[in-house]
């Protein structure tokens, strides 16, 4: 009964779809001719196709390893490969993207088709983040970052992305969780859309998302504790100490899917850390399609993101698969962690 009431109440309010919202916001951009809007629309289309596969994974034989490795030497899952194909295909057919950088492709992909002749945007993407969760029906995600090419006269090149994350024009993620959401920013706040499968549309559900300044959750793979630098160990000990005034001990929550952990922390407050370790001095996560887009979103929501020394968005990118340690989340928690390094 309660459900029926709430359900009807929701649909008595005007529903705003992602498409409608994007068009409405287009006016915020002085140079906007609808191209970025169409690019975001293309990402949304691929997201729905990937969502369908994620939802039916065990029924359509798309779980398990693809039998191939990506450039990072990680085993590719069938869904990694499928998601990569879907996003590339949607971006190619949309005509607004001239170059794609994907976690699953060693080299950048040029789009030279006639339809993309004047395309201005470059997309860096992790098509399916948290791949180890696919086979066990735990939340996975997609992370994307958008750059505008520096010149339209010359062919898009890596110089267009070999810059700082501050030059992103948009970034977002899709979380394939208990419901599927698309969260994105174009530098004017963060908005979240929930996929309503009954109408096949992402609908605005989380306008103007803001991250709490404090939190009581820390997300880090503590199994690697022995390899962390002293400051990170100190911060973990701090999180585990009892102190009523600061609501400690904090809860430890780590899914193995950056999108899920950061999405939770964005809503509830918290810190996500993937630090450097003795074996991996640059950490694990990739700057172009994991750290930078997440840093852009979290900063836009009032949080911060650092590599332990400088702001993530100030790091100069030199390699498309470059890695970086990351400390990201609620401002007071991240600052506390940084003070201990
Ligand atoms: P992936 O893009 O290959 O899935 O790897 C990225 C993921 C993040 O989502 C997650 O936070 C991290 O790797 C987990 O790594 P670990 O198992 O080392 O904790
Ligand atoms: Mg990833």
GROMACS .gro file of C-alpha atoms and ligand atoms in nm:
model
  361
    1UNK     CA    1   0.000   0.000   0.000
    2UNK     CA    2   0.276   0.236   0.103
    3UNK     CA    3   0.474   0.134  -0.204
    4UNK     CA    4   0.173   0.200  -0.427
    5UNK     CA    5   0.129   0.544  -0.278
    6UNK     CA    6   0.494   0.638  -0.317
    7UNK     CA    7   0.503   0.496  -0.664
    8UNK     CA    8   0.209   0.703  -0.776
    9UNK     CA    9   0.344   1.006  -0.596
   10UNK     CA   10   0.669   0.978  -0.791
   11UNK     CA   11   0.491   0.967  -1.121
   12UNK     CA   12   0.257   1.249  -1.028
   13UNK     CA   13   0.569   1.466  -1.015
   14UNK     CA   14   0.714   1.560  -1.349
   15UNK     CA   15   0.986   1.313  -1.443
   16UNK     CA   16   1.295   1.468  -1.597
   17UNK     CA   17   1.491   1.236  -1.823
   18UNK     CA   18   1.864   1.257  -1.880
   19UNK     CA   19   1.796   1.373  -2.237
   20UNK     CA   20   1.568   1.654  -2.123
   21UNK     CA   21   1.810   1.760  -1.849
   22UNK     CA   22   2.107   1.770  -2.086
   23UNK     CA   23   1.922   1.991  -2.334
   24UNK     CA   24   1.810   2.221  -2.054
   25UNK     CA   25   2.169   2.256  -1.929
   26UNK     CA   26   2.314   2.315  -2.274
   27UNK     CA   27   2.253   2.686  -2.232
   28UNK     CA   28   2.518   2.689  -1.953
   29UNK     CA   29   2.791   2.656  -2.213
   30UNK     CA   30   2.877   2.960  -2.417
   31UNK     CA   31   3.018   2.755  -2.705
   32UNK     CA   32   2.755   2.483  -2.686
   33UNK     CA   33   2.608   2.373  -3.013
   34UNK     CA   34   2.462   2.055  -2.874
   35UNK     CA   35   2.768   1.841  -2.946
   36UNK     CA   36   2.856   1.767  -2.584
   37UNK     CA   37   2.489   1.700  -2.514
   38UNK     CA   38   2.480   1.448  -2.797
   39UNK     CA   39   2.801   1.285  -2.674
   40UNK     CA   40   2.652   1.240  -2.327
   41UNK     CA   41   2.340   1.101  -2.489
   42UNK     CA   42   2.557   0.842  -2.672
   43UNK     CA   43   2.720   0.741  -2.343
   44UNK     CA   44   2.372   0.700  -2.194
   45UNK     CA   45   2.264   0.474  -2.481
   46UNK     CA   46   2.565   0.244  -2.441
   47UNK     CA   47   2.507   0.241  -2.065
   48UNK     CA   48   2.157   0.104  -2.117
   49UNK     CA   49   2.285  -0.171  -2.346
   50UNK     CA   50   2.559  -0.267  -2.099
   51UNK     CA   51   2.307  -0.252  -1.817
   52UNK     CA   52   2.092  -0.507  -1.998
   53UNK     CA   53   2.388  -0.744  -2.031
   54UNK     CA   54   2.493  -0.693  -1.667
   55UNK     CA   55   2.138  -0.767  -1.550
   56UNK     CA   56   2.111  -1.086  -1.753
   57UNK     CA   57   2.475  -1.187  -1.722
   58UNK     CA   58   2.431  -1.545  -1.604
   59UNK     CA   59   2.145  -1.610  -1.845
   60UNK     CA   60   2.319  -1.499  -2.162
   61UNK     CA   61   2.653  -1.667  -2.108
   62UNK     CA   62   2.850  -1.349  -2.064
   63UNK     CA   63   3.022  -1.420  -1.733
   64UNK     CA   64   3.373  -1.558  -1.710
   65UNK     CA   65   3.706  -1.485  -1.872
   66UNK     CA   66   3.740  -1.385  -2.234
   67UNK     CA   67   4.072  -1.568  -2.252
   68UNK     CA   68   4.262  -1.248  -2.332
   69UNK     CA   69   4.470  -0.996  -2.138
   70UNK     CA   70   4.449  -0.618  -2.150
   71UNK     CA   71   4.749  -0.386  -2.165
   72UNK     CA   72   4.783  -0.391  -1.787
   73UNK     CA   73   4.828  -0.769  -1.797
   74UNK     CA   74   4.485  -0.821  -1.638
   75UNK     CA   75   4.260  -1.102  -1.752
   76UNK     CA   76   3.974  -0.962  -1.955
   77UNK     CA   77   3.625  -1.077  -1.869
   78UNK     CA   78   3.365  -1.136  -2.140
   79UNK     CA   79   3.169  -0.841  -2.000
   80UNK     CA   80   3.478  -0.619  -2.011
   81UNK     CA   81   3.508  -0.691  -2.381
   82UNK     CA   82   3.135  -0.653  -2.444
   83UNK     CA   83   3.111  -0.322  -2.254
   84UNK     CA   84   3.415  -0.189  -2.439
   85UNK     CA   85   3.260  -0.276  -2.776
   86UNK     CA   86   2.929  -0.112  -2.683
   87UNK     CA   87   3.077   0.218  -2.568
   88UNK     CA   88   3.312   0.237  -2.866
   89UNK     CA   89   3.030   0.157  -3.104
   90UNK     CA   90   2.793   0.416  -2.952
   91UNK     CA   91   3.064   0.685  -2.959
   92UNK     CA   92   3.155   0.601  -3.318
   93UNK     CA   93   2.794   0.611  -3.439
   94UNK     CA   94   2.717   0.930  -3.248
   95UNK     CA   95   2.961   1.140  -3.452
   96UNK     CA   96   3.075   1.370  -3.168
   97UNK     CA   97   3.386   1.181  -3.061
   98UNK     CA   98   3.714   1.187  -3.256
   99UNK     CA   99   3.930   0.971  -3.030
  100UNK     CA  100   3.878   0.711  -2.758
  101UNK     CA  101   4.115   0.591  -2.490
  102UNK     CA  102   4.001   0.275  -2.319
  103UNK     CA  103   4.138   0.066  -2.039
  104UNK     CA  104   4.086  -0.233  -2.265
  105UNK     CA  105   4.286  -0.100  -2.563
  106UNK     CA  106   4.661  -0.061  -2.558
  107UNK     CA  107   4.654   0.220  -2.814
  108UNK     CA  108   4.419   0.514  -2.850
  109UNK     CA  109   4.146   0.474  -3.112
  110UNK     CA  110   4.103   0.737  -3.383
  111UNK     CA  111   3.757   0.782  -3.527
  112UNK     CA  112   3.800   0.887  -3.887
  113UNK     CA  113   3.451   0.831  -4.023
  114UNK     CA  114   3.276   1.098  -4.228
  115UNK     CA  115   3.019   1.152  -3.954
  116UNK     CA  116   3.298   1.235  -3.703
  117UNK     CA  117   3.476   1.474  -3.941
  118UNK     CA  118   3.421   1.778  -3.718
  119UNK     CA  119   3.401   1.592  -3.388
  120UNK     CA  120   3.552   1.791  -3.103
  121UNK     CA  121   3.555   1.550  -2.815
  122UNK     CA  122   3.788   1.283  -2.684
  123UNK     CA  123   3.662   1.022  -2.440
  124UNK     CA  124   3.873   0.824  -2.194
  125UNK     CA  125   3.682   0.529  -2.053
  126UNK     CA  126   3.697   0.235  -1.819
  127UNK     CA  127   3.408   0.045  -1.977
  128UNK     CA  128   3.358  -0.199  -1.689
  129UNK     CA  129   3.523  -0.110  -1.362
  130UNK     CA  130   3.542  -0.365  -1.081
  131UNK     CA  131   3.559  -0.659  -1.321
  132UNK     CA  132   3.638  -0.909  -1.049
  133UNK     CA  133   3.283  -0.856  -0.920
  134UNK     CA  134   3.113  -0.957  -1.245
  135UNK     CA  135   3.108  -1.330  -1.183
  136UNK     CA  136   2.962  -1.292  -0.835
  137UNK     CA  137   2.679  -1.046  -0.904
  138UNK     CA  138   2.833  -0.760  -0.708
  139UNK     CA  139   2.817  -0.398  -0.824
  140UNK     CA  140   3.031  -0.290  -1.120
  141UNK     CA  141   3.053   0.040  -1.302
  142UNK     CA  142   3.166   0.243  -1.601
  143UNK     CA  143   3.383   0.555  -1.564
  144UNK     CA  144   3.426   0.817  -1.838
  145UNK     CA  145   3.608   1.143  -1.891
  146UNK     CA  146   3.563   1.392  -2.175
  147UNK     CA  147   3.820   1.633  -2.320
  148UNK     CA  148   3.773   1.891  -2.590
  149UNK     CA  149   4.046   1.874  -2.853
  150UNK     CA  150   4.285   2.168  -2.852
  151UNK     CA  151   4.258   2.250  -3.219
  152UNK     CA  152   4.008   2.150  -3.479
  153UNK     CA  153   4.251   2.219  -3.763
  154UNK     CA  154   4.486   1.934  -3.682
  155UNK     CA  155   4.392   1.571  -3.630
  156UNK     CA  156   4.324   1.482  -3.267
  157UNK     CA  157   4.637   1.354  -3.101
  158UNK     CA  158   4.756   1.240  -2.762
  159UNK     CA  159   4.857   1.600  -2.693
  160UNK     CA  160   4.486   1.661  -2.646
  161UNK     CA  161   4.483   1.440  -2.336
  162UNK     CA  162   4.842   1.483  -2.223
  163UNK     CA  163   4.743   1.767  -1.997
  164UNK     CA  164   4.601   1.806  -1.648
  165UNK     CA  165   4.266   1.669  -1.535
  166UNK     CA  166   4.148   2.025  -1.480
  167UNK     CA  167   4.097   2.036  -1.857
  168UNK     CA  168   3.820   1.777  -1.853
  169UNK     CA  169   3.495   1.920  -1.983
  170UNK     CA  170   3.279   1.642  -1.843
  171UNK     CA  171   3.313   1.325  -1.641
  172UNK     CA  172   3.079   1.065  -1.505
  173UNK     CA  173   3.017   0.713  -1.397
  174UNK     CA  174   2.746   0.455  -1.431
  175UNK     CA  175   2.685   0.228  -1.136
  176UNK     CA  176   2.519  -0.105  -1.212
  177UNK     CA  177   2.398  -0.164  -0.858
  178UNK     CA  178   2.070  -0.254  -0.691
  179UNK     CA  179   1.947   0.012  -0.928
  180UNK     CA  180   2.145   0.154  -1.216
  181UNK     CA  181   2.249   0.516  -1.199
  182UNK     CA  182   2.436   0.760  -1.418
  183UNK     CA  183   2.613   1.040  -1.230
  184UNK     CA  184   2.792   1.315  -1.419
  185UNK     CA  185   2.935   1.664  -1.408
  186UNK     CA  186   3.020   1.922  -1.669
  187UNK     CA  187   3.188   2.142  -1.410
  188UNK     CA  188   2.866   2.294  -1.279
  189UNK     CA  189   2.773   2.056  -1.000
  190UNK     CA  190   2.695   1.688  -0.999
  191UNK     CA  191   2.365   1.528  -1.092
  192UNK     CA  192   2.251   1.169  -1.062
  193UNK     CA  193   1.994   0.984  -1.274
  194UNK     CA  194   1.834   0.651  -1.193
  195UNK     CA  195   1.745   0.416  -1.475
  196UNK     CA  196   1.375   0.338  -1.478
  197UNK     CA  197   1.371   0.007  -1.665
  198UNK     CA  198   0.996   0.028  -1.724
  199UNK     CA  199   1.038   0.332  -1.950
  200UNK     CA  200   1.402   0.272  -2.046
  201UNK     CA  201   1.515   0.618  -1.937
  202UNK     CA  202   1.761   0.762  -1.688
  203UNK     CA  203   1.549   0.996  -1.473
  204UNK     CA  204   1.681   1.274  -1.251
  205UNK     CA  205   1.679   1.137  -0.897
  206UNK     CA  206   1.977   1.309  -0.728
  207UNK     CA  207   1.993   1.678  -0.828
  208UNK     CA  208   2.296   1.882  -0.712
  209UNK     CA  209   2.473   1.604  -0.526
  210UNK     CA  210   2.693   1.731  -0.243
  211UNK     CA  211   2.934   1.522  -0.044
  212UNK     CA  212   2.933   1.552   0.338
  213UNK     CA  213   3.248   1.721   0.470
  214UNK     CA  214   3.292   1.445   0.725
  215UNK     CA  215   3.223   1.077   0.707
  216UNK     CA  216   3.252   0.761   0.909
  217UNK     CA  217   3.356   0.515   0.636
  218UNK     CA  218   3.701   0.432   0.504
  219UNK     CA  219   3.748   0.222   0.190
  220UNK     CA  220   4.086   0.061   0.128
  221UNK     CA  221   4.209  -0.291   0.053
  222UNK     CA  222   4.348  -0.364   0.398
  223UNK     CA  223   4.481  -0.698   0.280
  224UNK     CA  224   4.770  -0.497   0.138
  225UNK     CA  225   4.842  -0.326   0.472
  226UNK     CA  226   5.189  -0.473   0.503
  227UNK     CA  227   5.299  -0.300   0.180
  228UNK     CA  228   5.162   0.047   0.263
  229UNK     CA  229   5.377   0.342   0.361
  230UNK     CA  230   5.385   0.433   0.730
  231UNK     CA  231   5.148   0.731   0.698
  232UNK     CA  232   4.873   0.519   0.543
  233UNK     CA  233   4.910   0.262   0.821
  234UNK     CA  234   4.884   0.542   1.076
  235UNK     CA  235   4.565   0.669   0.916
  236UNK     CA  236   4.410   0.321   0.922
  237UNK     CA  237   4.498   0.290   1.290
  238UNK     CA  238   4.337   0.633   1.345
  239UNK     CA  239   4.018   0.511   1.172
  240UNK     CA  240   4.008   0.207   1.400
  241UNK     CA  241   4.065   0.389   1.729
  242UNK     CA  242   3.774   0.455   1.963
  243UNK     CA  243   3.683   0.821   2.010
  244UNK     CA  244   3.325   0.922   2.069
  245UNK     CA  245   3.373   1.286   1.974
  246UNK     CA  246   3.486   1.197   1.622
  247UNK     CA  247   3.253   0.895   1.589
  248UNK     CA  248   3.541   0.650   1.571
  249UNK     CA  249   3.597   0.371   1.504
  250UNK     CA  250   3.492   0.431   1.144
  251UNK     CA  251   3.333   0.153   0.941
  252UNK     CA  252   3.546  -0.021   0.682
  253UNK     CA  253   3.364  -0.073   0.349
  254UNK     CA  254   3.546  -0.198   0.040
  255UNK     CA  255   3.377  -0.375  -0.250
  256UNK     CA  256   3.663  -0.403  -0.500
  257UNK     CA  257   3.466  -0.172  -0.728
  258UNK     CA  258   3.585   0.187  -0.712
  259UNK     CA  259   3.257   0.314  -0.854
  260UNK     CA  260   3.053   0.146  -0.579
  261UNK     CA  261   3.283   0.261  -0.300
  262UNK     CA  262   3.306   0.620  -0.421
  263UNK     CA  263   2.932   0.639  -0.493
  264UNK     CA  264   2.855   0.528  -0.137
  265UNK     CA  265   3.103   0.772   0.008
  266UNK     CA  266   2.972   1.054  -0.211
  267UNK     CA  267   2.626   1.008  -0.065
  268UNK     CA  268   2.712   0.917   0.295
  269UNK     CA  269   3.056   1.072   0.343
  270UNK     CA  270   3.380   0.878   0.356
  271UNK     CA  271   3.726   0.832   0.211
  272UNK     CA  272   3.847   0.594  -0.061
  273UNK     CA  273   4.219   0.522  -0.079
  274UNK     CA  274   4.422   0.324  -0.328
  275UNK     CA  275   4.774   0.409  -0.216
  276UNK     CA  276   5.116   0.330  -0.351
  277UNK     CA  277   5.276   0.017  -0.216
  278UNK     CA  278   5.619  -0.134  -0.212
  279UNK     CA  279   5.539  -0.332  -0.528
  280UNK     CA  280   5.335  -0.061  -0.702
  281UNK     CA  281   5.486   0.282  -0.632
  282UNK     CA  282   5.218   0.446  -0.850
  283UNK     CA  283   4.930   0.252  -0.699
  284UNK     CA  284   4.693   0.059  -0.924
  285UNK     CA  285   4.431   0.296  -1.056
  286UNK     CA  286   4.466   0.475  -1.386
  287UNK     CA  287   4.470   0.850  -1.409
  288UNK     CA  288   4.289   0.916  -1.737
  289UNK     CA  289   3.984   0.696  -1.695
  290UNK     CA  290   3.962   0.629  -1.319
  291UNK     CA  291   4.130   0.890  -1.097
  292UNK     CA  292   4.073   1.206  -1.302
  293UNK     CA  293   3.701   1.161  -1.374
  294UNK     CA  294   3.632   1.058  -1.014
  295UNK     CA  295   3.837   1.354  -0.885
  296UNK     CA  296   3.642   1.593  -1.108
  297UNK     CA  297   3.307   1.457  -0.984
  298UNK     CA  298   3.408   1.452  -0.617
  299UNK     CA  299   3.552   1.805  -0.628
  300UNK     CA  300   3.235   1.927  -0.796
  301UNK     CA  301   3.041   1.769  -0.508
  302UNK     CA  302   3.257   1.950  -0.250
  303UNK     CA  303   3.510   1.676  -0.175
  304UNK     CA  304   3.880   1.657  -0.260
  305UNK     CA  305   4.121   1.416  -0.429
  306UNK     CA  306   4.500   1.393  -0.396
  307UNK     CA  307   4.777   1.155  -0.491
  308UNK     CA  308   4.929   1.212  -0.146
  309UNK     CA  309   5.136   1.509  -0.263
  310UNK     CA  310   4.930   1.712  -0.506
  311UNK     CA  311   4.574   1.744  -0.625
  312UNK     CA  312   4.485   1.463  -0.867
  313UNK     CA  313   4.353   1.714  -1.122
  314UNK     CA  314   4.690   1.895  -1.127
  315UNK     CA  315   4.892   1.590  -1.228
  316UNK     CA  316   5.040   1.616  -1.576
  317UNK     CA  317   4.942   1.312  -1.782
  318UNK     CA  318   5.222   1.161  -1.995
  319UNK     CA  319   5.091   0.817  -2.074
  320UNK     CA  320   4.739   0.703  -2.154
  321UNK     CA  321   4.755   0.417  -1.904
  322UNK     CA  322   4.945   0.613  -1.637
  323UNK     CA  323   4.868   0.515  -1.279
  324UNK     CA  324   4.838   0.721  -0.964
  325UNK     CA  325   4.784   0.665  -0.593
  326UNK     CA  326   4.459   0.827  -0.483
  327UNK     CA  327   4.309   0.965  -0.161
  328UNK     CA  328   3.958   1.085  -0.243
  329UNK     CA  329   3.643   1.178  -0.056
  330UNK     CA  330   3.510   1.397   0.221
  331UNK     CA  331   3.731   1.699   0.268
  332UNK     CA  332   3.803   1.657   0.640
  333UNK     CA  333   3.879   1.287   0.610
  334UNK     CA  334   4.112   1.328   0.314
  335UNK     CA  335   4.293   1.617   0.481
  336UNK     CA  336   4.336   1.408   0.794
  337UNK     CA  337   4.486   1.122   0.591
  338UNK     CA  338   4.716   1.360   0.404
  339UNK     CA  339   4.836   1.513   0.732
  340UNK     CA  340   4.963   1.170   0.837
  341UNK     CA  341   5.163   1.091   0.524
  342LIG     P1  342   3.954  -0.277  -1.299
  342LIG     O1  343   3.931  -0.150  -1.372
  342LIG     O2  344   4.047  -0.368  -1.372
  342LIG     O3  345   3.827  -0.346  -1.259
  342LIG     O4  346   4.035  -0.239  -1.165
  342LIG     C1  347   3.997  -0.130  -1.090
  342LIG     C2  348   3.945  -0.176  -0.958
  342LIG     C3  349   3.876  -0.069  -0.881
  342LIG     O5  350   3.741  -0.059  -0.918
  342LIG     C4  351   3.890  -0.120  -0.741
  342LIG     O6  352   3.878  -0.020  -0.645
  342LIG     C5  353   4.027  -0.181  -0.743
  342LIG     O7  354   4.052  -0.215  -0.877
  342LIG     C6  355   4.036  -0.304  -0.660
  342LIG     O8  356   4.165  -0.351  -0.662
  342LIG     P2  357   4.219  -0.450  -0.549
  342LIG     O9  358   4.156  -0.582  -0.578
  342LIG    O10  359   4.367  -0.450  -0.567
  342LIG    O11  360   4.179  -0.394  -0.416
  343LIG    MG1  361   3.876   0.017  -1.346
   0.00000   0.00000   0.00000
